[in-house]
Short mmCIF file of C-alpha atoms in Angstrom, two decimals:
data_model
loop_
_atom_site.label_atom_id
_atom_site.label_comp_id
_atom_site.label_asym_id
_atom_site.label_seq_id
_atom_site.Cartn_x
_atom_site.Cartn_y
_atom_site.Cartn_z
CA UNK T 1 14.57 -13.35 6.77
CA UNK T 2 14.07 -10.96 9.58
CA UNK T 3 14.45 -12.08 13.08
CA UNK T 4 13.00 -9.96 15.87
CA UNK T 5 13.88 -10.55 19.54
CA UNK T 6 11.44 -8.25 21.14
CA UNK T 7 8.59 -6.17 20.14
CA UNK T 8 7.99 -2.74 21.81
CA UNK T 9 4.78 -1.11 21.71
CA UNK T 10 5.78 2.46 22.57
CA UNK T 11 3.89 4.80 24.56
CA UNK T 12 5.39 7.96 23.43
CA UNK T 13 7.45 9.27 20.44
CA UNK T 14 10.38 10.11 22.84
CA UNK T 15 10.40 6.43 23.85
CA UNK T 16 10.33 5.41 20.27
CA UNK T 17 13.25 8.03 19.46
CA UNK T 18 15.49 6.84 22.26
CA UNK T 19 14.93 3.29 21.15
CA UNK T 20 15.63 4.06 17.62
CA UNK T 21 19.00 5.47 18.44
CA UNK T 22 20.55 2.06 18.72
CA UNK T 23 21.50 0.51 15.42
CA UNK T 24 20.07 -2.92 16.10
CA UNK T 25 16.69 -1.51 16.86
CA UNK T 26 14.17 -0.73 14.08
CA UNK T 27 10.92 1.15 13.78
CA UNK T 28 8.24 -0.85 12.07
CA UNK T 29 5.94 0.57 9.48
CA UNK T 30 3.72 -1.67 7.51
CA UNK T 31 6.82 -4.23 7.58
CA UNK T 32 6.00 -5.17 3.92
CA UNK T 33 9.47 -4.07 2.53
CA UNK T 34 11.38 -4.65 5.84
CA UNK T 35 10.44 -8.31 6.02
CA UNK T 36 12.04 -9.07 2.65
CA UNK T 37 15.55 -8.26 3.87
CA UNK T 38 17.85 -10.08 6.12
CA UNK T 39 18.03 -8.59 9.36
CA UNK T 40 18.41 -9.33 13.13
CA UNK T 41 16.29 -6.74 15.10
CA UNK T 42 16.81 -6.48 18.84
CA UNK T 43 13.87 -4.38 19.52
CA UNK T 44 11.17 -3.81 16.85
CA UNK T 45 9.58 -0.45 17.56
CA UNK T 46 5.80 -0.40 16.98
CA UNK T 47 4.02 3.15 16.89
CA UNK T 48 0.55 1.52 16.45
CA UNK T 49 -0.54 2.74 19.92
CA UNK T 50 0.33 6.39 19.31
CA UNK T 51 -2.84 7.46 17.32
CA UNK T 52 -0.76 8.24 14.35
CA UNK T 53 -3.13 6.12 11.86
CA UNK T 54 -5.48 8.98 11.10
CA UNK T 55 -5.86 11.81 8.25
CA UNK T 56 -6.87 14.89 9.80
CA UNK T 57 -8.12 17.94 8.07
CA UNK T 58 -7.61 21.47 9.26
CA UNK T 59 -8.46 24.72 7.29
CA UNK T 60 -4.99 24.91 5.66
CA UNK T 61 -3.86 21.32 5.31
CA UNK T 62 -4.36 17.56 5.59
CA UNK T 63 -2.29 15.94 8.21
CA UNK T 64 -1.56 12.32 7.37
CA UNK T 65 -0.24 10.23 10.36
CA UNK T 66 2.78 8.17 9.69
CA UNK T 67 0.86 4.81 10.31
CA UNK T 68 -2.03 5.78 8.02
CA UNK T 69 -2.21 3.15 5.35
CA UNK T 70 -2.00 3.61 1.51
CA UNK T 71 -5.44 2.41 1.21
CA UNK T 72 -6.65 5.35 3.50
CA UNK T 73 -4.97 7.80 1.27
CA UNK T 74 -6.39 5.96 -1.76
CA UNK T 75 -9.89 6.33 -0.44
CA UNK T 76 -9.92 9.63 1.35
CA UNK T 77 -12.39 11.82 -0.27
CA UNK T 78 -11.12 15.23 0.92
CA UNK T 79 -7.65 14.50 -0.02
CA UNK T 80 -8.35 13.20 -3.29
CA UNK T 81 -10.77 15.98 -4.11
CA UNK T 82 -7.86 18.35 -3.35
CA UNK T 83 -5.51 16.62 -5.68
CA UNK T 84 -7.97 15.58 -8.41
CA UNK T 85 -7.30 11.87 -7.55
CA UNK T 86 -3.48 12.07 -7.70
CA UNK T 87 -2.88 9.95 -4.71
CA UNK T 88 -5.59 7.45 -5.59
CA UNK T 89 -4.02 7.01 -8.97
CA UNK T 90 -0.54 6.84 -7.55
CA UNK T 91 -1.20 3.92 -5.12
CA UNK T 92 -4.08 2.04 -6.73
CA UNK T 93 -1.79 -0.24 -8.66
CA UNK T 94 0.58 -1.13 -5.71
CA UNK T 95 0.28 -4.88 -5.34
CA UNK T 96 -3.23 -5.39 -4.01
CA UNK T 97 -5.93 -4.18 -1.46
CA UNK T 98 -4.66 -6.37 1.21
CA UNK T 99 -1.16 -5.02 0.75
CA UNK T 100 -2.28 -1.39 0.78
CA UNK T 101 -4.18 -2.06 4.06
CA UNK T 102 -0.82 -2.85 5.65
CA UNK T 103 1.57 -0.38 3.99
CA UNK T 104 1.91 2.77 5.78
CA UNK T 105 2.51 6.33 4.45
CA UNK T 106 5.39 6.80 6.84
CA UNK T 107 7.25 3.57 5.81
CA UNK T 108 6.86 4.37 2.17
CA UNK T 109 8.13 8.08 2.41
CA UNK T 110 10.76 7.48 5.21
CA UNK T 111 12.41 4.84 3.02
CA UNK T 112 12.90 7.18 0.16
CA UNK T 113 12.59 4.33 -2.10
CA UNK T 114 13.64 4.85 -5.74
CA UNK T 115 10.65 2.73 -6.97
CA UNK T 116 8.22 4.78 -4.98
CA UNK T 117 4.76 5.87 -6.54
CA UNK T 118 3.96 7.41 -3.14
CA UNK T 119 7.09 9.74 -3.13
CA UNK T 120 6.65 10.89 -6.76
CA UNK T 121 3.05 11.79 -5.94
CA UNK T 122 3.67 13.72 -2.77
CA UNK T 123 6.62 15.59 -4.36
CA UNK T 124 4.12 17.00 -6.90
CA UNK T 125 1.97 18.42 -4.02
CA UNK T 126 2.78 21.12 -1.63
CA UNK T 127 3.89 18.67 0.95
CA UNK T 128 5.96 18.48 3.92
CA UNK T 129 7.10 15.80 6.53
CA UNK T 130 7.08 16.53 10.33
CA UNK T 131 10.04 14.77 11.88
CA UNK T 132 10.11 14.28 15.72
CA UNK T 133 13.38 16.06 16.19
CA UNK T 134 14.02 17.81 12.78
CA UNK T 135 10.70 19.63 12.66
CA UNK T 136 8.68 20.38 9.52
CA UNK T 137 10.71 19.87 6.44
CA UNK T 138 9.48 20.34 2.69
CA UNK T 139 9.26 17.08 1.03
CA UNK T 140 11.55 18.39 -1.81
CA UNK T 141 14.33 18.84 0.92
CA UNK T 142 13.43 15.58 2.79
CA UNK T 143 13.97 13.59 -0.35
CA UNK T 144 17.56 14.76 -0.70
CA UNK T 145 18.31 14.48 3.17
CA UNK T 146 20.75 11.82 4.49
CA UNK T 147 18.95 8.93 6.29
CA UNK T 148 19.06 9.31 10.18
CA UNK T 149 17.44 7.97 13.20
CA UNK T 150 14.70 10.66 13.41
CA UNK T 151 11.12 9.54 13.29
CA UNK T 152 8.75 10.79 10.57
CA UNK T 153 5.62 11.69 12.43
CA UNK T 154 3.26 13.06 9.85
CA UNK T 155 2.98 14.11 6.13
CA UNK T 156 1.40 17.43 5.79
CA UNK T 157 -0.36 18.33 2.47
CA UNK T 158 -1.20 22.09 2.29
CA UNK T 159 -4.36 23.04 0.55
CA UNK T 160 -3.32 24.43 -2.56
CA UNK T 161 -6.05 23.86 -5.27
CA UNK T 162 -4.85 23.39 -8.75
CA UNK T 163 -4.65 20.72 -11.37
CA UNK T 164 -2.77 17.56 -11.05
CA UNK T 165 -1.94 14.38 -13.17
CA UNK T 166 -0.33 11.09 -12.25
CA UNK T 167 0.89 8.56 -14.81
CA UNK T 168 3.05 5.25 -14.45
CA UNK T 169 4.17 2.53 -16.77
CA UNK T 170 4.28 -1.07 -15.58
CA UNK T 171 5.38 -4.27 -17.13
CA UNK T 172 2.43 -5.89 -15.29
CA UNK T 173 -0.15 -4.14 -13.41
CA UNK T 174 0.81 -4.78 -9.72
CA UNK T 175 4.62 -4.81 -10.36
CA UNK T 176 7.07 -2.04 -9.51
CA UNK T 177 6.81 0.82 -11.93
CA UNK T 178 9.19 1.18 -14.75
CA UNK T 179 8.58 4.82 -14.57
CA UNK T 180 6.31 7.22 -12.69
CA UNK T 181 5.54 10.80 -13.55
CA UNK T 182 3.41 13.33 -11.57
CA UNK T 183 2.64 16.96 -12.74
CA UNK T 184 0.97 19.77 -10.97
CA UNK T 185 0.02 23.34 -11.46
CA UNK T 186 -1.08 24.91 -8.27
CA UNK T 187 -0.59 28.49 -6.90
CA UNK T 188 1.11 29.53 -9.97
CA UNK T 189 3.76 26.96 -9.45
CA UNK T 190 4.22 24.22 -12.10
CA UNK T 191 5.93 20.89 -11.01
CA UNK T 192 7.00 17.89 -12.86
CA UNK T 193 8.31 14.86 -11.03
CA UNK T 194 9.96 11.71 -12.52
CA UNK T 195 10.32 8.71 -10.44
CA UNK T 196 11.56 5.15 -10.50
CA UNK T 197 14.31 6.26 -12.88
CA UNK T 198 14.92 3.70 -10.99
CA UNK T 199 16.57 6.09 -8.70
CA UNK T 200 14.76 8.48 -6.28
CA UNK T 201 12.12 10.67 -7.78
CA UNK T 202 13.48 14.23 -9.23
CA UNK T 203 11.47 17.23 -8.76
CA UNK T 204 11.53 20.13 -11.44
CA UNK T 205 9.77 23.53 -11.21
CA UNK T 206 8.87 24.43 -14.82
CA UNK T 207 7.70 27.38 -16.70
CA UNK T 208 5.60 25.78 -19.40
CA UNK T 209 3.84 22.48 -19.93
CA UNK T 210 4.43 21.56 -23.49
CA UNK T 211 6.13 19.17 -25.69
CA UNK T 212 9.45 21.13 -25.68
CA UNK T 213 9.60 21.00 -21.83
CA UNK T 214 8.71 17.22 -21.82
CA UNK T 215 11.56 16.55 -24.41
CA UNK T 216 13.99 18.69 -22.41
CA UNK T 217 13.31 16.98 -19.06
CA UNK T 218 13.45 13.60 -20.51
CA UNK T 219 16.99 14.46 -21.86
CA UNK T 220 18.31 16.05 -18.90
CA UNK T 221 17.13 13.57 -16.11
CA UNK T 222 19.71 10.82 -15.36
CA UNK T 223 18.17 7.31 -15.96
CA UNK T 224 19.58 3.89 -15.33
CA UNK T 225 18.90 0.46 -16.51
CA UNK T 226 17.69 -2.49 -14.36
CA UNK T 227 15.88 -5.77 -15.04
CA UNK T 228 12.69 -3.94 -15.65
CA UNK T 229 13.98 -1.63 -18.40
CA UNK T 230 16.90 0.16 -19.95
CA UNK T 231 17.72 3.74 -19.39
CA UNK T 232 17.02 4.39 -23.06
CA UNK T 233 13.57 3.01 -22.78
CA UNK T 234 12.99 5.01 -19.59
CA UNK T 235 14.19 8.07 -21.14
CA UNK T 236 11.68 7.63 -24.21
CA UNK T 237 8.83 6.78 -21.67
CA UNK T 238 9.56 9.85 -19.66
CA UNK T 239 8.94 12.12 -22.74
CA UNK T 240 5.82 10.36 -23.62
CA UNK T 241 4.34 10.30 -20.10
CA UNK T 242 5.24 13.87 -19.50
CA UNK T 243 3.71 14.84 -22.59
CA UNK T 244 0.33 13.06 -21.79
CA UNK T 245 0.38 14.37 -18.22
CA UNK T 246 0.91 17.99 -19.45
CA UNK T 247 -2.04 17.45 -21.97
CA UNK T 248 -4.26 16.19 -19.18
CA UNK T 249 -3.56 19.17 -17.04
CA UNK T 250 -4.18 21.45 -19.98
CA UNK T 251 -7.51 19.56 -20.67
CA UNK T 252 -8.52 20.43 -17.01
CA UNK T 253 -7.79 24.17 -17.28
CA UNK Z 1 5.27 -12.77 24.69
CA UNK Z 2 1.67 -13.28 25.37
CA UNK Z 3 -0.81 -12.39 22.76
CA UNK Z 4 -4.66 -12.52 22.86
CA UNK Z 5 -7.05 -12.06 19.90
CA UNK Z 6 -10.36 -13.30 18.76
CA UNK Z 7 -9.80 -15.82 16.03
CA UNK Z 8 -12.99 -16.87 14.08
CA UNK Z 9 -15.13 -15.83 17.16
CA UNK Z 10 -12.95 -17.68 19.68
CA UNK Z 11 -10.87 -15.81 22.19
CA UNK Z 12 -7.11 -17.25 21.95
CA UNK Z 13 -4.32 -16.58 24.36
CA UNK Z 14 -0.87 -17.99 23.32
CA UNK Z 15 2.80 -17.39 24.24
CA UNK Z 16 4.44 -16.54 20.80
CA UNK Z 17 7.98 -15.38 19.67
CA UNK Z 18 7.98 -11.65 18.92
CA UNK Z 19 8.65 -12.37 15.17
CA UNK Z 20 5.94 -15.07 14.72
CA UNK Z 21 3.76 -13.96 11.77
CA UNK Z 22 -0.23 -13.83 11.86
CA UNK Z 23 0.07 -16.44 9.13
CA UNK Z 24 1.89 -18.85 11.41
CA UNK Z 25 -0.43 -18.12 14.26
CA UNK Z 26 -3.57 -18.86 12.57
CA UNK Z 27 -2.18 -22.12 11.02
CA UNK Z 28 -1.00 -22.94 14.54
CA UNK Z 29 -4.49 -22.65 15.72
CA UNK Z 30 -6.01 -25.07 12.99
CA UNK Z 31 -6.79 -22.44 10.20
CA UNK Z 32 -5.35 -24.41 7.22
CA UNK Z 33 -7.20 -22.55 4.49
CA UNK Z 34 -4.67 -19.86 5.02
CA UNK Z 35 -1.65 -20.55 2.80
CA UNK Z 36 1.65 -19.07 2.01
CA UNK Z 37 2.35 -18.95 -1.91
CA UNK Z 38 5.11 -16.36 -2.38
CA UNK Z 39 6.51 -15.10 0.71
CA UNK Z 40 6.88 -11.68 -1.03
CA UNK Z 41 3.39 -10.34 -0.15
CA UNK Z 42 2.30 -10.49 -3.69
CA UNK Z 43 0.02 -13.50 -4.12
CA UNK Z 44 -2.70 -12.87 -1.72
CA UNK Z 45 -3.09 -16.49 -0.55
CA UNK Z 46 -2.61 -15.66 3.01
CA UNK Z 47 -5.41 -13.05 3.13
CA UNK Z 48 -7.33 -12.86 6.44
CA UNK Z 49 -9.68 -10.28 7.97
CA UNK Z 50 -8.28 -7.95 10.65
CA UNK Z 51 -11.28 -6.23 12.22
CA UNK Z 52 -13.09 -6.89 8.85
CA UNK Z 53 -10.18 -5.50 6.70
CA UNK Z 54 -8.44 -7.89 4.43
CA UNK Z 55 -4.66 -8.04 5.09
CA UNK Z 56 -1.82 -10.33 4.15
CA UNK Z 57 -1.17 -12.40 7.25
CA UNK Z 58 2.26 -13.38 5.96
CA UNK Z 59 3.43 -9.81 6.34
CA UNK Z 60 1.86 -9.06 9.78
CA UNK Z 61 3.29 -9.93 13.12
CA UNK Z 62 0.82 -11.88 15.24
CA UNK Z 63 1.68 -9.65 18.06
CA UNK Z 64 0.32 -6.57 16.21
CA UNK Z 65 -3.11 -8.33 16.17
CA UNK Z 66 -3.25 -8.17 19.96
CA UNK Z 67 -6.82 -7.45 21.15
CA UNK Z 68 -8.05 -7.49 17.67
CA UNK Z 69 -10.56 -9.67 15.63
CA UNK Z 70 -9.08 -11.97 13.03
CA UNK Z 71 -11.21 -14.14 10.68
CA UNK Z 72 -10.09 -16.86 8.12
CA UNK Z 73 -12.11 -18.70 5.66
CA UNK Z 74 -12.96 -21.30 8.48
CA UNK Z 75 -14.77 -18.40 10.18
CA UNK Z 76 -16.82 -17.40 7.14
CA UNK Z 77 -18.27 -20.68 6.31
CA UNK Z 78 -21.84 -19.63 5.20
CA UNK Z 79 -20.65 -16.56 3.25
CA UNK Z 80 -17.81 -18.49 1.65
CA UNK Z 81 -19.96 -21.53 0.69
CA UNK Z 82 -22.36 -19.28 -0.79
CA UNK Z 83 -19.91 -17.36 -3.07
CA UNK Z 84 -17.57 -20.31 -3.68
CA UNK Z 85 -20.35 -22.22 -5.40
CA UNK Z 86 -20.57 -19.73 -8.01
CA UNK Z 87 -16.87 -19.90 -8.69
CA UNK Z 88 -17.01 -23.72 -8.72
CA UNK Z 89 -19.87 -23.43 -11.27
CA UNK Z 90 -17.56 -21.71 -13.82
CA UNK Z 91 -14.77 -24.22 -13.25
CA UNK Z 92 -12.68 -21.32 -12.15
CA UNK Z 93 -10.81 -22.71 -9.31
CA UNK Z 94 -8.92 -25.36 -11.38
CA UNK Z 95 -6.09 -26.44 -9.08
CA UNK Z 96 -7.77 -24.44 -6.13
CA UNK Z 97 -4.71 -23.34 -4.49
CA UNK Z 98 -5.47 -19.64 -4.84
CA UNK Z 99 -9.17 -20.08 -4.03
CA UNK Z 100 -9.31 -19.49 -0.34
CA UNK Z 101 -7.44 -16.14 -0.64
CA UNK Z 102 -9.57 -14.99 -3.54
CA UNK Z 103 -12.78 -15.91 -1.82
CA UNK Z 104 -11.60 -13.93 1.27
CA UNK Z 105 -10.94 -10.80 -0.66
CA UNK Z 106 -14.00 -11.19 -3.04
CA UNK Z 107 -16.13 -11.26 0.13
CA UNK Z 108 -14.31 -8.09 1.47
CA UNK Z 109 -15.16 -6.50 -2.02
CA UNK Z 110 -18.83 -7.44 -1.80
CA UNK Z 111 -18.99 -6.19 1.67
CA UNK Z 112 -17.56 -2.89 0.61
CA UNK Z 113 -19.26 -2.55 -2.65
CA UNK Z 114 -22.15 -5.03 -3.37
CA UNK Z 115 -22.35 -4.37 -7.08
CA UNK Z 116 -18.77 -3.57 -8.29
CA UNK Z 117 -18.13 -2.94 -12.03
CA UNK Z 118 -15.49 -5.06 -13.79
CA UNK Z 119 -12.80 -2.52 -13.39
CA UNK Z 120 -13.58 -2.27 -9.66
CA UNK Z 121 -13.37 -6.18 -9.32
CA UNK Z 122 -10.13 -6.25 -11.21
CA UNK Z 123 -8.74 -3.48 -9.25
CA UNK Z 124 -9.78 -4.87 -5.92
CA UNK Z 125 -8.68 -8.44 -6.69
CA UNK Z 126 -5.45 -7.32 -8.30
CA UNK Z 127 -3.34 -8.63 -5.33
CA UNK Z 128 -4.80 -12.26 -5.73
CA UNK Z 129 -2.70 -14.32 -8.28
CA UNK Z 130 -3.99 -17.38 -10.01
CA UNK Z 131 -1.53 -19.28 -12.22
CA UNK Z 132 -4.08 -21.80 -13.62
CA UNK Z 133 -6.61 -19.41 -15.11
CA UNK Z 134 -6.67 -16.14 -17.01
CA UNK Z 135 -9.20 -14.90 -14.32
CA UNK Z 136 -12.11 -15.00 -16.83
CA UNK Z 137 -13.72 -17.85 -15.01
CA UNK Z 138 -13.57 -16.09 -11.63
CA UNK Z 139 -15.08 -12.94 -13.34
CA UNK Z 140 -17.90 -14.96 -14.64
CA UNK Z 141 -18.57 -16.51 -11.29
CA UNK Z 142 -18.61 -13.07 -9.65
CA UNK Z 143 -21.08 -11.87 -12.34
CA UNK Z 144 -23.37 -14.67 -11.61
CA UNK Z 145 -22.98 -14.09 -7.92
CA UNK Z 146 -23.67 -10.41 -8.18
CA UNK Z 147 -26.87 -11.17 -10.30
CA UNK Z 148 -28.08 -13.73 -7.72
CA UNK Z 149 -27.71 -11.27 -5.07
CA UNK Z 150 -29.44 -8.63 -7.01
CA UNK Z 151 -32.37 -11.06 -7.48
CA UNK Z 152 -32.56 -11.39 -3.79
CA UNK Z 153 -30.48 -14.72 -3.41
CA UNK Z 154 -30.70 -16.16 0.01
CA UNK Z 155 -27.73 -17.50 1.92
CA UNK Z 156 -26.41 -20.96 1.19
CA UNK Z 157 -28.04 -22.05 -1.98
CA UNK Z 158 -29.08 -21.06 -5.50
#
């Protein structure tokens, strides 16, 4: 159970950052994951009034505010046209509509959760995070960074047209995924991402999208067992889902 | 802390604890249709509208609804009665525990998309769990409701 002593609706990122340097204070995203833990929070930091709940489009990129919801990225036409519905496909089975209306992009990415559909999808895109103090960092580096008290302000998706595919396997439709796979071919760079291993998603840059590569990636990726599936099953699934995703991309080319 | 919101069309100001959920707030103010079934944000029973958007009230702080419009089933009586009768006709509600959340989310779906396909219905309502039925009764009720609306059905009656 989470207990909060005070809720502070901050007026600037600097105020939020200063408050967030204290261990007992915590930035709130959608609060869906946070509320499931046991925690005493002195000051809950709310970024809702900072106008960071919008998806903005420029000539080069889409800029997604950290308080934009998963439902917003699910329904955003421009963003999904760019990535051939990859983001829609990645989030559409996350619990339910009401959940996705609350869950934020910032909370989903900053947490670097192993089970994350969202992280798997963004890693396959030419994406970056904008940190308040740390500046703009490629998603592929951010995923490896140690957690700190910085603030994720925006997620930036560069406009790199190409072909994309997202697949996941779940024991039931709205459950956490047993395995997630995202594949992209844009700007001459081919990427394959394997998530929910159940560890944090792994990104590979690959040369070919064929059965041989699917088999090799499934063999060299570390998997673990948990209550949803064994490592052996996940390894088998990875080969199958990668093969299907590669075929989907080749069908689009 | 003091919070003010419009709950079912009525302006309400109350002093609350910082960690009070919107679920506890609406129940405190008499909206007993809103229930908590899972406490893990999975069942959809606690669905309310926040500025017309369906959200899980058990996962949201009441303080974050400051200055906003909140609606529960109590505030949607005519719309809920009209749709709910089609669910009842199919015997779909059985124990009825999930029904308020299901009706709230179905109303949100019909407002967004008046003629959804089966797949769109299943996708939109995936976050509303019913442990009695296999959802077939609800689906039949929704088909009947969509047909009724297509044929120009008026509010509150068939």
